[in-house]
Amino acid sequence: MNAQPPASHFINGGYVEDTAGTPIDVIYPASGEKIAKVYSATPAIVDQALAAAQAAQKSWARTSGTERGRVLRRAADLIRARNRELSTLETLDTGKPLQETLVADATSGADALEYFGGLAGALTGEHISLGTDFVYTIREPLGVCVGIGAWNYPTQIACWKAAPALACGNAIVFKPSETTPLCALKIAEILVEAGLPAGLYNVVQGLGDVGSALVSDPRVDKISLTGSVPTGKKVYAAAGAGVKHVTMELGGKSPLIVFDDANLEDAVGGAMLGNFYSSGQVCSNGTRVFVQNGILPGFLEQLSARTEAIRLGDPLDEATQMGPLVSEAQMDKVLSYIEIGKAEGARLVTGGNRIEGRNGFYLEPTVFADVTDDMRIAREEIFGPVMSVLSFSDEAEAITRANATEFGLSAGVFTRDLTRAHRVIAELEAGSCWINTYNLAPVEAPFGGVKQSGVGRENSKAAIEHYSQLKSVYVAMGPVEAPY
Ligand code: NAD
């Protein structure tokens, strides 16, 4: 597959190039080879994209919701029909194995387009009776939205932001992560093929400076960022300066609590999914696995056996269960955390090494036991295949320790005691939670974090509130009673 796009940016319905921008090499993480090159957006490109979005948005907002939805649903169908091609590109962009990308990326993007396409015709304001007078509300789009993506789910992130934005009648300019610039361009092509008018979905490439230029532009009404907490703080502050709407999908260090009555096989499977899927590069991962004392030896024994059996290798081979990390920089960062874990006194149960003899950025899936709350590997987001196992004795202790973090994206509980499951989940400070499973994120469910992990929610009907606003109209049915 040729990964090189026809040009770097997609603006006003077509590809646009400006070679004056800084070149960005696209590296295939499984080989370290350069597979494409794009150019960072120049100020002229940023201006062109925002101008196109602003020009197209008003008439899109006047299009009926049903018609807007039809375009999105057509795009969803095209994505499903081309799932293999799109999944292969996602694999080339990120290094995630085809076994995953075939079921978790373009398909998840299609789900979002289908779901919000279905909702578009049902978006309404309301009528509020005041006796004789009344108020009605009009649900209006925000205007021009900017989406800024992380590199772990480039297709999904592009669609999760575009689908509700477009359904509500907004235009969007999306800046993918500089590490994975390819997939969003394909989504742009497909949306246009599905009938989306030019200018409503634009893609510009670039690093943080391009993101920053987009965020501070006065033409922009809303920013949705998926990224780390430090970037989130900068973007939130810049958005605040312009009093713009924001959705912040940021990082996490989420707890997964395994009680001694849990189905051990399910709990181990959940912990592995919540730490090793996508080579551990998932924001909602349950990277602090709290295991109740009595079952700790059995848990670790099964965990290490199953972890050592993970099939690592060529991501384009569908039998491969785990691919490389996204980049050399990310691999080095994760390796440095493994060294920190060892130095802090955590016990390395399995893994811990780079895979020798491969050119790509491969790491062994890694498990640390005897991890304590104060260790950096238990406090900081590593964003790689490194699981920290901590032990606890009772429920109250587990809850207190689980909540002792500035993050609050996700949490999970494994137990056969239903009452306890709901009681504990209710106490956990996290936005996206699971009972007896981990990391499933269907489009019907709100997704997002509390505390420093984020603001706002993606997916579900909740996302509509973050891509539209209400105009309130008071209607008088009688004379004005002025006292003057
Ligand atoms: P990052 O914060 O380095 O970058 C995210 C995006 O922000 C990139 O496109 C980057 O170019 C851009 N950016 C950087 N500085 C900017 C600035 N000053 N202004 C505007 N844009 C700027 O994150 P990353 O390394 O690409 O992704 C990993 C992080 O993303 C992890 O922390 C992970 O938890 C988080 N993440 C969160 C979710 C979620 O839904 N909560 C999902 C995926 C990833």
XYZ file of C-alpha atoms and ligand atoms in Angstrom:
528
model
C 0.000 0.000 0.000
C 1.302 3.437 -0.915
C 0.913 5.548 2.191
C 1.928 8.858 0.619
C -1.107 11.176 0.370
C -1.521 13.349 -2.752
C -0.782 16.429 -0.627
C -0.421 17.396 3.014
C -3.637 19.266 3.730
C -7.285 18.917 2.762
C -9.072 22.245 2.486
C -12.319 23.313 0.904
C -13.063 19.907 -0.589
C -9.647 19.029 -2.002
C -5.956 18.415 -1.365
C -3.720 21.443 -0.919
C 0.067 21.612 -0.688
C 2.456 24.246 0.573
C 6.040 23.027 0.568
C 7.140 26.133 2.442
C 6.042 24.385 5.646
C 8.422 22.311 7.791
C 8.659 18.755 6.408
C 7.263 15.998 8.631
C 8.472 12.460 7.922
C 5.960 9.686 8.492
C 7.728 6.680 9.990
C 6.321 3.153 9.956
C 6.805 2.098 13.593
C 7.285 -1.582 12.752
C 10.340 -0.942 10.580
C 11.533 2.559 11.367
C 11.316 3.337 7.645
C 9.976 6.555 6.194
C 6.744 5.812 4.330
C 5.486 9.304 3.552
C 6.224 12.965 3.967
C 3.898 15.862 4.652
C 4.519 19.544 5.332
C 3.458 21.441 8.398
C 0.845 24.093 7.701
C 2.137 27.594 7.055
C 0.137 30.560 8.372
C -1.323 30.859 4.844
C -2.632 27.269 5.020
C -4.126 27.800 8.476
C -5.815 30.933 7.193
C -7.124 29.149 4.093
C -8.610 26.319 6.188
C -10.324 28.619 8.670
C -11.645 30.860 5.916
C -13.060 27.824 4.076
C -14.682 26.540 7.243
C -16.205 29.880 8.090
C -17.539 30.366 4.560
C -19.134 26.913 4.395
C -20.639 26.727 7.878
C -23.644 29.045 7.576
C -25.359 27.253 4.714
C -24.609 23.844 6.306
C -26.352 25.093 9.455
C -29.386 25.936 7.320
C -29.469 22.433 5.826
C -32.021 20.228 7.563
C -30.720 17.895 10.214
C -32.004 14.886 8.324
C -30.037 15.876 5.258
C -26.894 16.492 7.284
C -27.368 13.131 8.907
C -27.764 11.401 5.548
C -24.309 12.612 4.496
C -22.758 11.318 7.702
C -24.478 7.955 7.395
C -23.294 7.624 3.778
C -19.758 8.321 4.966
C -20.169 5.620 7.618
C -21.194 3.130 4.913
C -18.196 4.052 2.747
C -15.870 3.626 5.718
C -17.274 0.186 6.494
C -16.969 -0.852 2.842
C -13.302 0.241 2.882
C -12.511 -0.998 6.366
C -9.547 -3.113 5.295
C -7.881 -0.346 3.316
C -8.437 2.168 6.126
C -7.312 -0.303 8.780
C -4.128 -0.980 6.838
C -3.421 2.756 6.691
C -4.124 3.040 10.432
C -1.625 0.233 10.993
C 0.994 1.980 8.832
C 0.371 5.275 10.640
C 0.473 3.870 14.194
C 2.044 0.389 14.107
C -1.022 -1.110 15.827
C -1.705 -4.644 14.599
C -4.298 -5.247 11.905
C -5.986 -7.648 14.306
C -6.924 -4.522 16.295
C -7.309 -1.882 13.617
C -9.763 -4.031 11.640
C -12.192 -3.923 14.572
C -11.394 -0.813 16.619
C -10.549 2.158 14.428
C -12.338 2.827 11.141
C -15.285 0.812 12.479
C -15.432 3.002 15.582
C -15.254 6.089 13.355
C -18.117 4.714 11.267
C -20.133 4.083 14.429
C -19.756 7.743 15.398
C -20.808 8.991 11.948
C -23.775 6.629 11.927
C -24.852 7.492 15.468
C -24.610 11.272 15.110
C -25.993 11.038 11.584
C -29.033 9.370 13.134
C -29.345 12.030 15.825
C -28.956 15.011 13.475
C -32.610 15.091 12.422
C -33.792 14.802 16.014
C -31.930 17.832 17.379
C -34.431 20.365 18.631
C -34.976 23.171 21.038
C -38.019 23.214 23.294
C -41.168 25.140 24.007
C -41.515 26.485 27.551
C -44.964 27.700 28.490
C -45.252 30.695 30.834
C -49.031 30.640 30.903
C -49.818 33.035 28.083
C -46.353 34.179 27.137
C -43.842 31.507 26.208
C -40.186 30.875 25.572
C -38.777 28.689 22.877
C -35.192 27.616 22.433
C -33.305 27.136 19.203
C -30.448 24.651 19.179
C -27.733 26.342 17.174
C -24.300 25.186 16.054
C -21.265 26.854 17.622
C -19.691 27.811 14.283
C -16.126 26.811 13.430
C -14.713 23.989 15.545
C -11.085 22.939 15.783
C -10.188 19.333 16.521
C -6.663 18.459 17.649
C -5.725 14.813 17.817
C -3.345 12.492 19.646
C -1.474 9.789 17.736
C -2.912 6.641 19.266
C -6.283 6.513 17.446
C -5.952 8.858 14.446
C -9.016 7.654 12.510
C -11.244 7.302 15.547
C -10.310 10.684 16.996
C -10.908 12.410 13.647
C -14.397 10.865 13.424
C -15.358 11.225 17.094
C -14.843 14.974 16.738
C -16.163 15.459 13.201
C -19.375 13.457 13.596
C -21.059 15.454 16.395
C -19.613 18.737 15.077
C -21.062 18.219 11.600
C -24.331 16.731 12.871
C -24.950 19.945 14.833
C -24.245 22.149 11.798
C -20.671 23.231 12.525
C -17.631 23.258 10.258
C -14.411 21.702 11.523
C -10.694 22.098 10.979
C -8.852 19.037 12.247
C -5.161 18.895 13.047
C -3.944 15.331 13.441
C -0.937 14.535 15.586
C 2.293 15.171 13.688
C 3.203 11.533 14.429
C 0.168 10.132 12.564
C -0.894 12.560 9.846
C -2.323 10.123 7.277
C -5.689 8.748 8.388
C -7.642 11.992 8.826
C -6.975 12.836 5.159
C -8.768 9.636 4.092
C -11.744 10.562 6.260
C -11.823 13.956 4.516
C -11.869 12.243 1.109
C -14.691 9.957 2.187
C -16.819 12.743 3.654
C -16.607 14.661 0.383
C -17.454 11.511 -1.576
C -20.462 11.045 0.720
C -21.719 14.495 -0.283
C -20.333 16.783 2.403
C -20.113 20.277 0.924
C -16.595 21.684 0.512
C -15.062 23.521 3.453
C -16.921 21.749 6.248
C -14.214 19.234 7.116
C -10.659 20.412 6.630
C -7.387 18.807 7.676
C -4.196 20.750 8.319
C -0.923 19.166 9.377
C 1.537 20.415 11.913
C 3.034 20.356 15.368
C 1.990 22.232 18.484
C 2.599 25.635 16.895
C -0.055 24.965 14.249
C -2.445 23.724 16.945
C -1.740 26.837 18.925
C -2.379 29.118 15.914
C -5.728 27.407 15.351
C -6.760 27.646 18.999
C -6.088 31.365 19.276
C -7.664 32.394 15.967
C -10.711 34.618 16.578
C -12.679 32.773 13.876
C -12.686 29.622 16.022
C -15.600 29.018 18.393
C -14.750 25.641 19.900
C -11.728 23.459 20.476
C -11.787 19.742 21.105
C -8.397 18.370 22.119
C -7.317 14.803 22.632
C -3.878 14.867 24.172
C -1.813 14.968 27.326
C -2.603 16.970 30.455
C 0.275 19.482 29.936
C -0.959 20.242 26.395
C -4.521 20.373 27.685
C -3.617 23.046 30.201
C -2.036 25.210 27.494
C -4.918 24.764 25.066
C -7.525 25.340 27.784
C -5.792 28.578 28.816
C -5.578 29.800 25.217
C -9.238 28.911 24.649
C -10.134 30.693 27.879
C -8.457 33.867 26.638
C -10.943 33.902 23.777
C -13.848 32.518 25.900
C -14.204 29.566 23.544
C -15.979 26.284 24.139
C -13.740 23.308 24.889
C -13.773 19.562 25.132
C -10.599 18.198 26.737
C -9.869 14.487 26.439
C -6.628 14.150 28.355
C -4.453 11.578 30.023
C -4.967 9.202 32.903
C -3.490 6.806 35.427
C -6.619 4.818 36.000
C -7.245 2.248 38.737
C -8.528 -1.238 38.097
C -9.580 -2.922 41.346
C -9.715 -6.712 41.515
C -11.518 -8.127 44.568
C -10.812 -11.628 45.841
C -14.215 -12.934 44.708
C -13.632 -11.917 41.071
C -13.550 -14.382 38.213
C -9.767 -14.580 38.037
C -9.549 -15.363 34.339
C -11.773 -12.404 33.456
C -9.879 -10.098 35.795
C -6.521 -11.059 34.302
C -7.952 -10.696 30.795
C -9.396 -7.283 31.670
C -6.107 -6.111 33.153
C -4.241 -7.261 30.037
C -6.710 -5.541 27.705
C -6.433 -2.438 29.865
C -2.632 -2.372 29.641
C -1.455 -4.081 26.472
C -4.068 -3.291 23.803
C -2.528 -0.879 21.285
C 0.821 -1.550 22.996
C -0.584 0.149 26.074
C -1.066 3.454 24.280
C -4.659 4.038 25.395
C -5.663 7.016 27.527
C -8.203 5.128 29.618
C -5.872 2.237 30.481
C -6.138 0.739 33.948
C -2.439 1.049 34.643
C -2.743 0.782 38.419
C -4.055 -2.713 38.990
C -5.057 -3.103 42.660
C -5.337 -6.792 43.528
C -6.742 -7.974 46.875
C -4.050 -9.693 48.943
C -5.481 -13.212 49.037
C -5.548 -13.721 45.272
C -2.349 -11.858 44.424
C -0.078 -14.902 43.866
C -2.609 -16.648 41.604
C -3.304 -13.410 39.745
C 0.384 -12.775 39.055
C 1.018 -16.355 38.024
C -1.759 -16.355 35.443
C -0.942 -12.819 34.337
C 2.711 -13.526 33.630
C 1.947 -16.768 31.775
C -0.632 -15.106 29.554
C 1.541 -12.012 29.046
C 4.508 -14.096 27.944
C 2.268 -15.846 25.414
C 1.301 -12.607 23.633
C 2.247 -12.821 19.959
C 4.400 -9.846 19.114
C 5.424 -9.182 15.564
C 4.560 -7.807 12.146
C 1.425 -5.685 12.607
C 0.289 -6.458 9.057
C 0.111 -10.175 9.919
C -3.384 -10.717 11.266
C -2.136 -13.308 13.746
C -0.015 -10.667 15.501
C -1.496 -9.561 18.802
C 0.876 -6.749 19.669
C 2.892 -4.414 17.499
C 5.526 -1.779 18.207
C 5.098 1.537 19.981
C 4.252 4.498 17.803
C 7.706 6.080 17.671
C 11.274 5.809 18.840
C 10.680 8.718 21.223
C 7.710 6.957 22.813
C 9.667 3.706 23.092
C 12.556 5.530 24.777
C 10.155 7.244 27.176
C 8.594 3.923 28.162
C 12.016 2.265 28.539
C 13.059 5.078 30.854
C 9.975 4.434 33.020
C 10.905 0.748 33.176
C 14.318 1.773 34.533
C 12.626 4.137 36.998
C 10.382 1.276 38.175
C 13.379 -0.973 38.786
C 15.276 1.789 40.577
C 12.261 2.531 42.776
C 12.230 -1.082 43.948
C 9.268 -2.463 42.033
C 9.597 -6.166 41.185
C 9.803 -6.900 37.468
C 7.565 -9.934 36.942
C 7.928 -10.194 33.192
C 9.111 -8.152 30.203
C 11.076 -4.951 30.574
C 13.161 -5.080 27.433
C 13.278 -3.814 23.895
C 12.882 -6.647 21.409
C 16.306 -7.226 19.925
C 16.716 -8.073 16.262
C 13.822 -5.929 15.108
C 14.215 -2.489 13.578
C 10.847 -1.220 14.786
C 10.007 0.222 18.158
C 9.074 -3.003 19.924
C 8.940 -3.501 23.672
C 8.045 -6.577 25.664
C 4.741 -6.300 27.519
C 5.880 -5.567 31.054
C 4.444 -6.271 34.503
C 5.717 -4.799 37.758
C 4.527 -6.186 41.103
C 5.123 -4.862 44.644
C 4.387 -1.390 43.309
C 3.591 1.210 45.952
C 1.500 4.354 45.628
C 4.437 6.734 45.915
C 6.428 5.262 43.014
C 6.552 7.322 39.836
C 5.422 4.325 37.771
C 2.226 4.364 39.861
C 1.684 8.105 39.624
C 2.683 9.185 36.114
C 1.150 8.267 32.790
C 3.628 6.006 30.965
C 1.546 5.372 27.827
C 3.121 2.054 26.949
C 2.763 -1.652 27.757
C 3.715 -1.368 31.426
C 1.332 -2.638 34.091
C 1.792 -1.803 37.760
C 0.275 -4.311 40.183
C -0.417 -3.073 43.703
C -1.991 -5.064 46.532
C -4.684 -4.024 49.015
C -6.544 -5.556 51.923
C -10.018 -3.995 52.090
C -12.568 -2.038 50.076
C -12.205 1.301 51.829
C -8.429 1.220 51.402
C -8.745 0.392 47.694
C -11.113 3.305 47.094
C -8.946 5.830 48.942
C -5.794 4.770 47.146
C -7.511 4.554 43.744
C -8.676 8.154 44.106
C -5.309 9.501 45.271
C -4.329 10.929 41.874
C -4.801 14.158 39.963
C -6.178 12.142 37.044
C -9.763 10.889 36.745
C -10.351 9.441 33.318
C -11.388 5.852 34.000
C -11.761 3.122 36.581
C -12.696 -0.533 36.690
C -13.873 -3.060 39.255
C -13.824 -6.833 39.043
C -16.011 -8.623 41.602
C -18.856 -11.118 41.651
C -20.582 -9.084 44.393
C -22.980 -6.811 42.486
C -23.736 -4.583 45.445
C -20.063 -3.987 46.057
C -19.408 -3.316 42.382
C -21.928 -0.464 42.267
C -20.958 0.840 45.711
C -17.283 1.056 44.758
C -17.861 2.523 41.304
C -20.015 5.239 42.872
C -17.055 6.257 45.067
C -14.412 6.312 42.337
C -13.454 9.691 40.887
C -13.492 8.841 37.190
C -15.587 9.651 34.141
C -15.617 6.351 32.234
C -15.991 3.226 34.380
C -16.384 -0.495 33.888
C -17.666 -3.372 35.989
C -16.259 -6.800 35.124
C -14.739 -5.639 31.845
C -12.376 -2.895 30.733
C -11.889 -0.265 28.019
C -15.025 -0.799 25.945
C -16.128 2.564 24.548
C -19.298 2.257 22.460
C -20.486 5.452 20.783
C -23.758 5.302 22.735
C -21.920 5.872 26.042
C -20.468 9.213 27.169
C -16.663 9.175 27.229
C -14.437 11.566 29.128
C -12.716 12.356 32.364
C -12.995 14.238 35.635
C -10.285 16.114 37.576
C -7.264 16.789 35.318
C -8.268 14.124 32.807
C -10.695 16.350 31.044
C -13.655 18.587 30.518
C -16.773 17.666 28.582
C -17.784 14.361 27.050
C -17.381 12.768 23.648
C -19.883 10.358 22.120
C -23.494 9.742 23.200
C -26.210 12.375 23.341
C -24.001 14.263 25.821
C -21.662 15.310 22.991
C -24.484 17.306 21.392
C -24.308 19.726 24.332
C -20.645 20.322 23.534
C -21.167 21.114 19.835
C -24.317 23.245 20.033
C -25.752 26.063 22.097
C -29.247 27.212 22.931
C -30.782 30.493 21.882
C -33.630 31.407 24.199
C -36.485 33.442 22.727
C -39.115 35.073 24.947
C -42.391 35.709 23.119
C -44.847 38.203 24.590
C -48.513 37.622 23.753
C -49.847 40.815 25.355
C -48.999 44.503 25.700
C -45.720 45.689 27.212
C -46.350 46.816 30.795
C -43.820 49.652 31.014
C -43.995 51.663 34.288
C -42.831 54.817 32.524
P 0.218 15.638 23.086
O -0.432 16.387 24.195
O 1.685 15.693 22.978
O -0.345 16.176 21.682
C -1.713 16.143 21.370
C -1.968 17.079 20.208
O -1.830 18.433 20.641
C -1.018 16.914 19.030
O -1.756 17.029 17.832
C -0.065 18.085 19.198
O 0.511 18.513 17.988
C -0.998 19.135 19.748
N -0.367 20.217 20.504
C 0.786 20.176 21.224
N 1.013 21.366 21.810
C -0.011 22.179 21.472
C -0.351 23.536 21.763
N 0.410 24.300 22.556
N -1.494 24.034 21.243
C -2.300 23.280 20.472
N -2.018 22.009 20.146
C -0.890 21.450 20.639
O -0.333 14.155 23.202
P 0.135 12.872 22.356
O 1.489 12.477 22.844
O -0.093 13.105 20.920
O -0.939 11.797 22.833
C -0.844 11.068 24.016
C -1.677 11.717 25.091
O -3.021 11.839 24.678
C -1.714 10.893 26.359
O -1.605 11.725 27.485
C -3.088 10.253 26.315
O -3.608 9.889 27.560
C -3.897 11.324 25.665
N -5.101 10.754 25.058
C -6.335 11.017 25.624
C -7.486 10.459 25.102
C -8.832 10.706 25.708
O -9.828 10.509 25.047
N -8.930 11.119 26.959
C -7.404 9.642 23.971
C -6.148 9.403 23.400
C -5.011 9.975 23.957
